């Protein structure tokens, strides 16, 4: 069964706007990660946040984690056309078994 | 640079054929994974391996088997391919909690 579930499933914004994607999960986790996938390619790791962290930044990315609500959000600021991709959250449980959500498809319109 | 290589980018096989999908990583990682990705379902874990000759079932192992004879190579086997196994297959290896993905194999079973 899927551990993470992203929301919304699709998002379309204008270049320069901020994009926010959310992820909810069901069981307790060690870490939560966000990945990006360009069309028809493999996934690329973006950022990891540990269960004892609440917020993390990396360039134009900001990730928050609320373990009491079992949810995380990914904010991409000042979006660019090149940010167009699908974004997945991933959680790891036992034995480093990493499971992914369904993903949010982001389109940034130039 | 980390590298995970899947043997084929595109593959077309007939129903009933035995299919091998190969994945090689050059990072000496212990953990390797096979996922399939389908529209609306995200990535689903088929099998994973945390050491040579060790394997664990993921969430959807039915119809698949795996082989890990050497640390760098993790093979996914479809014993008798069926049309419902038409999908994008993604291999990943893991260091710590970060997964590195291959480029994916788009398998079509006709």
CSV table of C-alpha atoms in Angstrom, one decimal:
chain,number,residue,atom,x,y,z
A,1,UNK,CA,0.0,0.0,0.0
A,2,UNK,CA,1.2,3.5,-0.7
A,3,UNK,CA,2.6,5.3,2.3
A,4,UNK,CA,2.6,8.8,1.0
A,5,UNK,CA,-0.1,10.7,-0.8
A,6,UNK,CA,0.5,14.0,-2.6
A,7,UNK,CA,-2.0,16.8,-3.0
A,8,UNK,CA,-2.8,18.2,-5.4
A,9,UNK,CA,-2.3,15.6,-8.1
A,10,UNK,CA,-1.8,18.3,-10.7
A,11,UNK,CA,-0.9,22.0,-10.4
A,12,UNK,CA,-0.5,24.7,-13.1
A,13,UNK,CA,1.0,28.0,-12.3
A,14,UNK,CA,2.6,31.0,-14.1
A,15,UNK,CA,6.4,31.4,-14.1
A,16,UNK,CA,7.5,33.5,-11.1
A,17,UNK,CA,4.7,32.2,-8.8
A,18,UNK,CA,5.3,29.9,-5.8
A,19,UNK,CA,4.2,26.3,-6.0
A,20,UNK,CA,3.1,24.4,-2.9
A,21,UNK,CA,2.6,20.6,-2.8
A,22,UNK,CA,1.5,18.6,0.2
A,23,UNK,CA,2.2,15.0,1.2
A,24,UNK,CA,0.3,13.0,3.9
A,25,UNK,CA,1.5,9.7,5.2
A,26,UNK,CA,0.0,7.0,7.4
A,27,UNK,CA,2.6,5.5,9.8
A,28,UNK,CA,5.5,6.8,11.8
A,29,UNK,CA,8.6,7.5,9.7
A,30,UNK,CA,12.3,8.0,10.2
A,31,UNK,CA,12.7,10.5,7.3
A,32,UNK,CA,10.7,12.1,4.6
A,33,UNK,CA,12.2,13.0,1.2
A,34,UNK,CA,11.1,14.8,-1.9
A,35,UNK,CA,12.0,13.7,-5.4
A,36,UNK,CA,11.5,15.2,-8.8
A,37,UNK,CA,10.9,13.3,-12.1
A,38,UNK,CA,11.2,14.8,-15.5
A,39,UNK,CA,8.8,13.3,-18.0
A,40,UNK,CA,9.7,9.6,-18.8
A,41,UNK,CA,12.9,9.6,-16.7
A,42,UNK,CA,14.1,8.3,-13.3
A,43,UNK,CA,13.6,10.2,-10.1
A,44,UNK,CA,16.2,12.7,-8.7
A,45,UNK,CA,16.5,13.4,-5.0
A,46,UNK,CA,15.8,16.9,-3.9
A,47,UNK,CA,15.8,17.2,-0.2
A,48,UNK,CA,15.5,15.1,3.0
A,49,UNK,CA,13.9,16.2,6.3
A,50,UNK,CA,14.3,14.1,9.4
A,51,UNK,CA,11.5,13.2,11.7
A,52,UNK,CA,12.9,15.6,14.4
A,53,UNK,CA,13.1,18.5,12.1
A,54,UNK,CA,10.3,20.9,11.3
A,55,UNK,CA,11.6,22.9,8.4
A,56,UNK,CA,14.4,22.7,5.9
A,57,UNK,CA,15.7,24.9,3.0
A,58,UNK,CA,17.7,24.2,-0.1
A,59,UNK,CA,17.9,27.0,-2.6
A,60,UNK,CA,14.4,27.8,-3.8
A,61,UNK,CA,13.0,24.8,-2.0
A,62,UNK,CA,11.4,24.8,1.4
A,63,UNK,CA,10.2,21.7,3.1
A,64,UNK,CA,8.1,21.5,6.3
A,65,UNK,CA,7.2,18.5,8.3
A,66,UNK,CA,4.4,18.1,10.9
A,67,UNK,CA,4.7,14.7,12.5
A,68,UNK,CA,1.6,15.2,14.6
A,69,UNK,CA,-0.5,15.6,11.4
A,70,UNK,CA,1.7,13.2,9.5
A,71,UNK,CA,2.1,15.7,6.7
A,72,UNK,CA,4.8,17.6,4.8
A,73,UNK,CA,4.8,20.4,2.3
A,74,UNK,CA,7.2,21.3,-0.5
A,75,UNK,CA,7.3,25.0,-1.5
A,76,UNK,CA,9.1,26.0,-4.7
A,77,UNK,CA,9.6,29.8,-4.8
A,78,UNK,CA,9.9,31.9,-7.9
A,79,UNK,CA,9.1,29.0,-10.1
A,80,UNK,CA,10.7,28.6,-13.6
A,81,UNK,CA,9.5,26.8,-16.7
A,82,UNK,CA,12.3,24.3,-16.0
A,83,UNK,CA,10.6,23.3,-12.7
A,84,UNK,CA,7.9,21.6,-14.8
A,85,UNK,CA,8.0,18.0,-13.6
A,86,UNK,CA,6.3,15.5,-11.2
A,87,UNK,CA,7.2,15.7,-7.6
A,88,UNK,CA,7.0,12.8,-5.2
A,89,UNK,CA,7.3,12.5,-1.4
A,90,UNK,CA,9.0,9.3,-0.1
A,91,UNK,CA,9.1,7.9,3.4
A,92,UNK,CA,11.3,5.2,4.8
A,93,UNK,CA,10.1,2.7,7.4
A,94,UNK,CA,12.0,-0.5,8.4
A,95,UNK,CA,15.0,-1.9,6.6
A,96,UNK,CA,15.4,1.3,4.7
A,97,UNK,CA,12.3,0.4,2.7
A,98,UNK,CA,11.5,3.5,0.8
A,99,UNK,CA,8.0,4.0,-0.5
A,100,UNK,CA,6.6,6.7,-2.7
A,101,UNK,CA,3.4,8.6,-3.1
A,102,UNK,CA,1.4,9.1,-6.3
A,103,UNK,CA,3.0,12.4,-7.1
A,104,UNK,CA,2.1,16.0,-8.0
A,105,UNK,CA,2.4,17.0,-11.6
A,106,UNK,CA,3.6,20.6,-11.8
A,107,UNK,CA,3.3,22.7,-14.9
A,108,UNK,CA,5.0,26.1,-14.9
A,109,UNK,CA,3.8,28.2,-17.8
A,110,UNK,CA,6.3,30.7,-19.2
B,1,UNK,CA,29.1,10.7,-9.8
B,2,UNK,CA,26.6,8.1,-8.7
B,3,UNK,CA,25.4,5.9,-11.5
B,4,UNK,CA,22.5,3.4,-11.8
B,5,UNK,CA,22.1,1.9,-15.2
B,6,UNK,CA,19.2,-0.1,-16.5
B,7,UNK,CA,20.0,-2.3,-19.5
B,8,UNK,CA,17.1,-1.2,-21.7
B,9,UNK,CA,15.3,2.1,-22.2
B,10,UNK,CA,12.4,0.5,-24.2
B,11,UNK,CA,11.4,-3.1,-24.4
B,12,UNK,CA,8.6,-4.9,-26.3
B,13,UNK,CA,7.9,-8.5,-25.3
B,14,UNK,CA,5.2,-11.1,-26.1
B,15,UNK,CA,2.7,-12.5,-23.6
B,16,UNK,CA,4.2,-15.6,-22.0
B,17,UNK,CA,7.8,-14.7,-22.6
B,18,UNK,CA,10.4,-14.7,-19.8
B,19,UNK,CA,11.7,-11.2,-19.4
B,20,UNK,CA,14.9,-10.0,-17.6
B,21,UNK,CA,15.3,-6.4,-16.6
B,22,UNK,CA,18.9,-5.7,-15.5
B,23,UNK,CA,20.1,-2.9,-13.2
B,24,UNK,CA,23.7,-2.2,-12.3
B,25,UNK,CA,25.0,0.4,-9.8
B,26,UNK,CA,28.6,1.5,-9.5
B,27,UNK,CA,28.5,2.8,-5.9
B,28,UNK,CA,28.9,-0.3,-3.8
B,29,UNK,CA,25.5,0.2,-2.3
B,30,UNK,CA,23.9,-2.6,-0.3
B,31,UNK,CA,20.3,-1.7,-0.8
B,32,UNK,CA,18.6,-2.0,-4.2
B,33,UNK,CA,15.0,-1.6,-5.3
B,34,UNK,CA,12.6,-2.3,-8.2
B,35,UNK,CA,9.5,-0.2,-8.6
B,36,UNK,CA,6.9,0.0,-11.3
B,37,UNK,CA,5.2,3.3,-12.1
B,38,UNK,CA,1.7,3.5,-13.6
B,39,UNK,CA,-0.4,6.6,-14.2
B,40,UNK,CA,-2.5,7.5,-11.2
B,41,UNK,CA,-0.7,4.9,-9.0
B,42,UNK,CA,2.7,6.4,-8.5
B,43,UNK,CA,5.7,4.2,-7.8
B,44,UNK,CA,4.9,0.8,-6.2
B,45,UNK,CA,7.6,-1.3,-4.7
B,46,UNK,CA,8.0,-4.7,-6.2
B,47,UNK,CA,11.1,-6.2,-4.5
B,48,UNK,CA,14.1,-4.9,-2.7
B,49,UNK,CA,17.4,-6.4,-1.7
B,50,UNK,CA,19.6,-5.4,1.2
B,51,UNK,CA,22.5,-7.7,0.5
B,52,UNK,CA,23.9,-10.2,-2.0
B,53,UNK,CA,21.5,-13.2,-2.3
B,54,UNK,CA,19.0,-11.4,0.0
B,55,UNK,CA,15.6,-10.3,-1.2
B,56,UNK,CA,12.4,-9.0,0.3
B,57,UNK,CA,9.0,-8.7,-1.2
B,58,UNK,CA,7.6,-5.2,-1.6
B,59,UNK,CA,4.0,-4.3,-2.0
B,60,UNK,CA,3.3,-5.9,-5.4
B,61,UNK,CA,5.6,-8.9,-5.8
B,62,UNK,CA,3.1,-11.2,-7.6
B,63,UNK,CA,4.3,-12.3,-11.1
B,64,UNK,CA,7.8,-11.1,-10.4
B,65,UNK,CA,11.0,-12.6,-9.0
B,66,UNK,CA,14.5,-11.1,-8.5
B,67,UNK,CA,18.1,-12.1,-8.4
B,68,UNK,CA,21.1,-10.6,-6.7
B,69,UNK,CA,24.1,-12.7,-7.3
B,70,UNK,CA,26.6,-9.8,-7.1
B,71,UNK,CA,26.4,-6.6,-5.1
B,72,UNK,CA,26.3,-4.3,-8.1
B,73,UNK,CA,23.6,-6.1,-10.1
B,74,UNK,CA,19.9,-6.5,-9.3
B,75,UNK,CA,17.7,-8.3,-11.8
B,76,UNK,CA,14.0,-8.3,-12.1
B,77,UNK,CA,12.4,-11.3,-13.7
B,78,UNK,CA,9.0,-11.7,-15.2
B,79,UNK,CA,8.6,-15.5,-15.4
B,80,UNK,CA,5.7,-15.3,-17.9
B,81,UNK,CA,5.0,-11.8,-19.1
B,82,UNK,CA,1.4,-10.6,-19.2
B,83,UNK,CA,-0.2,-7.5,-20.6
B,84,UNK,CA,-1.0,-6.1,-17.2
B,85,UNK,CA,2.8,-5.9,-16.6
B,86,UNK,CA,3.1,-3.3,-19.3
B,87,UNK,CA,4.6,-0.4,-17.3
B,88,UNK,CA,7.6,1.8,-16.6
B,89,UNK,CA,10.1,-0.1,-14.4
B,90,UNK,CA,12.5,1.9,-12.2
B,91,UNK,CA,15.5,0.5,-10.4
B,92,UNK,CA,17.1,2.4,-7.5
B,93,UNK,CA,20.0,1.9,-5.1
B,94,UNK,CA,20.2,3.5,-1.7
B,95,UNK,CA,22.9,5.0,0.4
B,96,UNK,CA,21.7,6.1,3.8
B,97,UNK,CA,18.2,7.2,3.0
B,98,UNK,CA,18.8,8.8,-0.4
B,99,UNK,CA,17.8,6.7,-3.4
B,100,UNK,CA,19.5,7.0,-6.8
B,101,UNK,CA,17.5,6.0,-9.8
B,102,UNK,CA,18.2,4.5,-13.2
B,103,UNK,CA,16.6,6.1,-16.2
B,104,UNK,CA,13.8,3.6,-16.3
B,105,UNK,CA,12.7,0.8,-18.7
B,106,UNK,CA,9.4,1.2,-20.5
B,107,UNK,CA,8.2,-2.4,-21.0
B,108,UNK,CA,5.3,-3.2,-23.3
B,109,UNK,CA,3.9,-6.7,-23.3
B,110,UNK,CA,1.8,-7.5,-26.4
